[in-house]
Coordinates of C-alpha atoms and ligand atoms in Angstrom, one line a residue:
F1 CA 31.9 -17.6 -62.0
D2 CA 28.1 -17.7 -61.3
V3 CA 25.3 -15.2 -61.3
N4 CA 25.1 -13.3 -58.1
Y5 CA 21.7 -11.5 -58.0
E6 CA 22.2 -10.0 -54.5
L7 CA 25.5 -8.3 -55.6
E8 CA 24.0 -7.2 -58.9
E9 CA 21.0 -5.6 -57.1
R10 CA 23.3 -3.8 -54.7
L11 CA 25.5 -2.5 -57.6
K12 CA 22.5 -1.4 -59.6
A13 CA 21.1 0.4 -56.6
S14 CA 24.3 2.4 -56.3
G15 CA 24.4 3.2 -60.0
K16 CA 27.4 1.0 -60.7
D17 CA 26.1 -0.3 -64.0
K18 CA 29.6 -0.9 -65.4
Q19 CA 30.4 -3.3 -62.6
V20 CA 27.1 -5.1 -63.1
K21 CA 28.0 -5.8 -66.7
L22 CA 31.5 -6.9 -65.6
I23 CA 30.3 -9.5 -63.1
R24 CA 27.5 -10.6 -65.5
D25 CA 30.1 -11.1 -68.3
I26 CA 32.2 -13.3 -66.0
A27 CA 29.2 -15.4 -65.1
D28 CA 28.5 -16.0 -68.8
L29 CA 32.1 -17.0 -69.6
A30 CA 31.8 -20.7 -69.2
N31 CA 30.0 -23.5 -67.4
I32 CA 32.1 -24.5 -64.5
Y33 CA 32.1 -28.0 -63.0
Y34 CA 34.2 -28.8 -60.1
I35 CA 35.1 -31.6 -57.8
R36 CA 37.0 -31.5 -54.5
Q37 CA 40.0 -33.6 -53.8
K38 CA 39.2 -34.8 -50.3
E39 CA 42.7 -35.5 -49.2
P40 CA 46.0 -33.9 -50.3
K41 CA 47.5 -37.0 -51.9
G42 CA 49.3 -35.2 -54.7
L43 CA 48.7 -33.8 -58.2
G44 CA 48.3 -37.3 -59.8
H45 CA 45.5 -38.1 -57.3
A46 CA 43.8 -34.7 -57.9
I47 CA 43.7 -35.4 -61.7
L48 CA 42.3 -38.8 -61.1
C49 CA 39.4 -37.2 -59.1
A50 CA 38.3 -35.6 -62.4
K51 CA 38.1 -38.9 -64.3
T52 CA 34.3 -39.1 -64.3
F53 CA 34.1 -35.6 -66.0
I54 CA 36.5 -36.5 -68.7
G55 CA 35.4 -39.8 -70.0
E56 CA 37.2 -40.9 -73.2
E57 CA 38.3 -37.5 -74.4
P58 CA 41.8 -35.9 -74.4
F59 CA 41.9 -33.1 -71.8
A60 CA 43.9 -30.2 -70.6
V61 CA 45.5 -29.6 -67.2
L62 CA 46.3 -26.1 -66.1
L63 CA 48.0 -25.5 -62.7
G64 CA 47.0 -22.3 -61.1
D65 CA 50.4 -21.6 -59.7
D66 CA 51.8 -21.2 -63.3
V67 CA 50.5 -18.0 -65.0
V68 CA 51.6 -17.7 -68.6
V69 CA 51.3 -14.5 -70.7
N70 CA 51.8 -14.5 -74.5
K71 CA 50.1 -11.3 -75.4
N72 CA 50.9 -11.0 -79.1
S73 CA 50.5 -14.7 -80.1
K74 CA 48.8 -18.0 -79.1
P75 CA 48.2 -18.7 -75.4
A76 CA 50.4 -21.5 -74.0
L77 CA 47.5 -23.9 -73.9
K78 CA 46.5 -23.3 -77.5
Q79 CA 50.1 -24.0 -78.5
L80 CA 49.9 -27.4 -76.7
I81 CA 46.4 -28.1 -78.2
D82 CA 47.9 -27.5 -81.7
A83 CA 50.8 -29.8 -80.9
Y84 CA 48.3 -32.5 -79.8
E85 CA 46.3 -32.1 -83.0
Q86 CA 49.6 -32.6 -84.9
T87 CA 50.8 -35.6 -83.0
K88 CA 47.6 -37.1 -81.6
S89 CA 49.7 -37.7 -78.5
S90 CA 49.9 -36.3 -75.0
V91 CA 51.9 -33.1 -74.8
V92 CA 53.5 -31.4 -71.8
G93 CA 54.4 -27.7 -71.8
V94 CA 58.0 -27.0 -70.9
Q95 CA 60.5 -24.2 -70.7
T96 CA 64.2 -24.1 -69.7
V97 CA 64.8 -23.3 -66.0
A98 CA 68.0 -22.5 -64.1
K99 CA 70.0 -25.6 -63.1
E100 CA 69.5 -24.9 -59.4
D101 CA 65.7 -24.9 -59.9
V102 CA 65.3 -28.4 -61.6
C103 CA 64.6 -29.9 -58.1
K104 CA 61.3 -27.9 -58.0
Y105 CA 59.8 -29.4 -61.2
G106 CA 59.0 -32.4 -63.4
I107 CA 62.0 -32.6 -65.7
V108 CA 61.8 -34.1 -69.2
S109 CA 64.3 -36.1 -71.1
P110 CA 64.1 -35.5 -74.9
S111 CA 64.7 -38.5 -77.2
H112 CA 67.8 -37.8 -79.3
S113 CA 66.9 -40.4 -82.0
H114 CA 63.7 -38.5 -82.9
P115 CA 63.9 -35.3 -84.9
R116 CA 62.6 -32.1 -83.3
E117 CA 59.6 -30.5 -85.0
N118 CA 58.0 -27.1 -85.2
G119 CA 61.2 -25.1 -85.3
G120 CA 62.7 -27.2 -82.5
R121 CA 59.9 -26.6 -80.1
L122 CA 58.2 -30.0 -80.3
V123 CA 60.2 -33.0 -79.1
K124 CA 59.4 -36.6 -78.3
L125 CA 60.3 -37.8 -74.8
N126 CA 61.9 -40.9 -73.5
N127 CA 61.8 -40.1 -69.8
M128 CA 60.4 -37.8 -67.1
V129 CA 61.5 -37.4 -63.5
E130 CA 59.7 -35.6 -60.7
K131 CA 61.8 -33.1 -58.8
P132 CA 65.2 -34.7 -59.4
A133 CA 68.4 -33.6 -57.7
V134 CA 70.5 -31.3 -59.9
E135 CA 73.1 -34.1 -60.6
E136 CA 70.4 -36.6 -61.6
A137 CA 68.3 -34.3 -63.8
P138 CA 68.1 -35.5 -67.4
S139 CA 67.8 -31.9 -68.7
D140 CA 66.9 -28.4 -67.7
M141 CA 63.5 -28.5 -69.4
A142 CA 60.8 -28.3 -66.8
V143 CA 57.1 -29.0 -67.0
L144 CA 55.4 -25.7 -66.2
G145 CA 51.8 -26.3 -65.3
R146 CA 50.3 -27.0 -68.8
Y147 CA 49.5 -30.5 -70.2
V148 CA 47.2 -32.0 -72.8
L149 CA 46.7 -35.6 -72.0
T150 CA 45.0 -38.6 -73.4
P151 CA 42.5 -40.3 -71.1
K152 CA 44.7 -43.4 -71.0
V153 CA 46.6 -41.7 -68.2
F154 CA 43.7 -42.4 -65.8
E155 CA 44.4 -46.2 -66.0
L156 CA 48.0 -45.5 -64.9
L157 CA 47.0 -43.1 -62.2
E158 CA 44.6 -45.7 -60.7
T159 CA 47.6 -47.9 -59.9
Q160 CA 50.2 -45.2 -59.3
G161 CA 52.1 -45.6 -56.1
K162 CA 53.5 -42.7 -54.1
G163 CA 56.5 -40.9 -55.5
A164 CA 58.5 -37.7 -54.7
G165 CA 57.3 -36.1 -51.4
G166 CA 55.2 -39.2 -50.6
E167 CA 52.6 -38.0 -53.1
I168 CA 50.9 -39.6 -56.1
Q169 CA 52.7 -37.8 -58.9
L170 CA 51.2 -37.0 -62.4
T171 CA 54.8 -37.1 -63.7
D172 CA 55.2 -40.7 -62.7
A173 CA 52.0 -41.8 -64.4
I174 CA 52.9 -39.9 -67.6
K175 CA 56.3 -41.6 -67.5
R176 CA 54.6 -45.0 -67.4
L177 CA 52.2 -43.9 -70.2
M178 CA 55.4 -43.6 -72.4
D179 CA 55.6 -47.4 -72.6
I180 CA 52.1 -47.4 -74.2
Q181 CA 51.8 -44.2 -76.1
A182 CA 54.2 -41.5 -77.4
I183 CA 54.6 -38.4 -75.2
Y184 CA 55.9 -35.1 -76.5
A185 CA 57.1 -31.9 -74.8
Y186 CA 56.4 -28.5 -76.3
D187 CA 58.7 -25.6 -75.5
F188 CA 55.9 -23.0 -75.3
E189 CA 56.3 -19.3 -76.1
G190 CA 55.3 -16.8 -73.3
I191 CA 56.4 -15.3 -70.1
R192 CA 55.6 -17.6 -67.2
Y193 CA 55.2 -16.5 -63.6
D194 CA 55.4 -18.9 -60.6
V195 CA 52.8 -17.3 -58.4
G196 CA 53.2 -20.1 -55.9
D197 CA 56.5 -18.4 -55.0
K198 CA 56.5 -15.2 -53.0
F199 CA 58.9 -13.3 -55.4
G200 CA 57.1 -14.7 -58.4
F201 CA 53.7 -13.5 -57.0
I202 CA 55.1 -10.0 -56.5
K203 CA 56.7 -9.9 -60.0
A204 CA 53.4 -11.0 -61.6
T205 CA 51.4 -8.4 -59.6
I206 CA 53.7 -5.6 -60.7
D207 CA 54.0 -6.7 -64.3
F208 CA 50.2 -7.0 -64.6
A209 CA 49.7 -3.6 -63.0
L210 CA 52.2 -2.0 -65.3
K211 CA 50.1 -3.2 -68.3
R212 CA 46.9 -1.7 -67.0
E213 CA 46.0 1.8 -68.1
D214 CA 44.3 2.6 -64.8
L215 CA 47.3 1.6 -62.7
K216 CA 50.5 1.9 -64.7
E217 CA 51.3 5.5 -63.8
K218 CA 50.9 5.0 -60.1
V219 CA 53.0 1.8 -60.1
Q220 CA 55.8 3.0 -62.4
Ligands
LIG301 C1 53.8 -29.7 -60.0 C2 54.2 -30.9 -60.8 C3 55.6 -30.7 -61.4 C4 55.5 -29.4 -62.3 C5 55.1 -28.2 -61.4 C6 54.9 -27.0 -62.3 O1 54.6 -29.6 -58.9 O2 54.3 -32.1 -59.9 O3 55.9 -31.8 -62.2 O4 56.8 -29.2 -62.8 O5 53.8 -28.5 -60.8 O6 54.6 -25.9 -61.5 P1 54.2 -28.7 -57.6 O7 54.5 -27.3 -58.0 O8 52.8 -29.0 -57.3 O9 55.2 -29.1 -56.5

């Protein structure tokens, strides 16, 4: 995501002008800022490390393990941003998962007293649990790596104790945020791949290859 003159020169020297343009276009995509989480203390702690970048603005969280494709319509994050604009509240992206998989995710509990909006996709929450046992899960709606959050969550992350797996969990801080601000879940449209899982990684690789003109015939 940065200009690499040495690589550009080498590519130019071997007449690979198309590739030069490709890497230059990537470098021009965005300004990237990053910060390292010095110890693996959990997702909540990782997000807290970015506090100084964010300041007082709402912000998005995208977990790299969750790849979502929604080719013919809005990307998952845009769906969440629109829901944020509508509610002016934090929104977590969810989809239904198999019962036996609820123990891998943050699971939400929709409020029954509050009407669902946006064709049933937008729902207010009254609880969230990180990696519950099947019998304790409040629903089968799992948070799948997309969030739009208000900066208030940082105050809660600062005092958040360890939760599931002995880690500082983002889910636990969002749950506490519910006492102060409304939190919504948005059942986003799109195919989601769990590329942190071996099978999910292979599935994503094959599906993406099948969509590429230069690869699909060989992979089919
Ligand atoms: C994290 C979150 C969890 C969420 C999941 C989505 O878990 O803690 O709430 O459902 O990402 O992929 P991890 O996959 O880091 O264990």
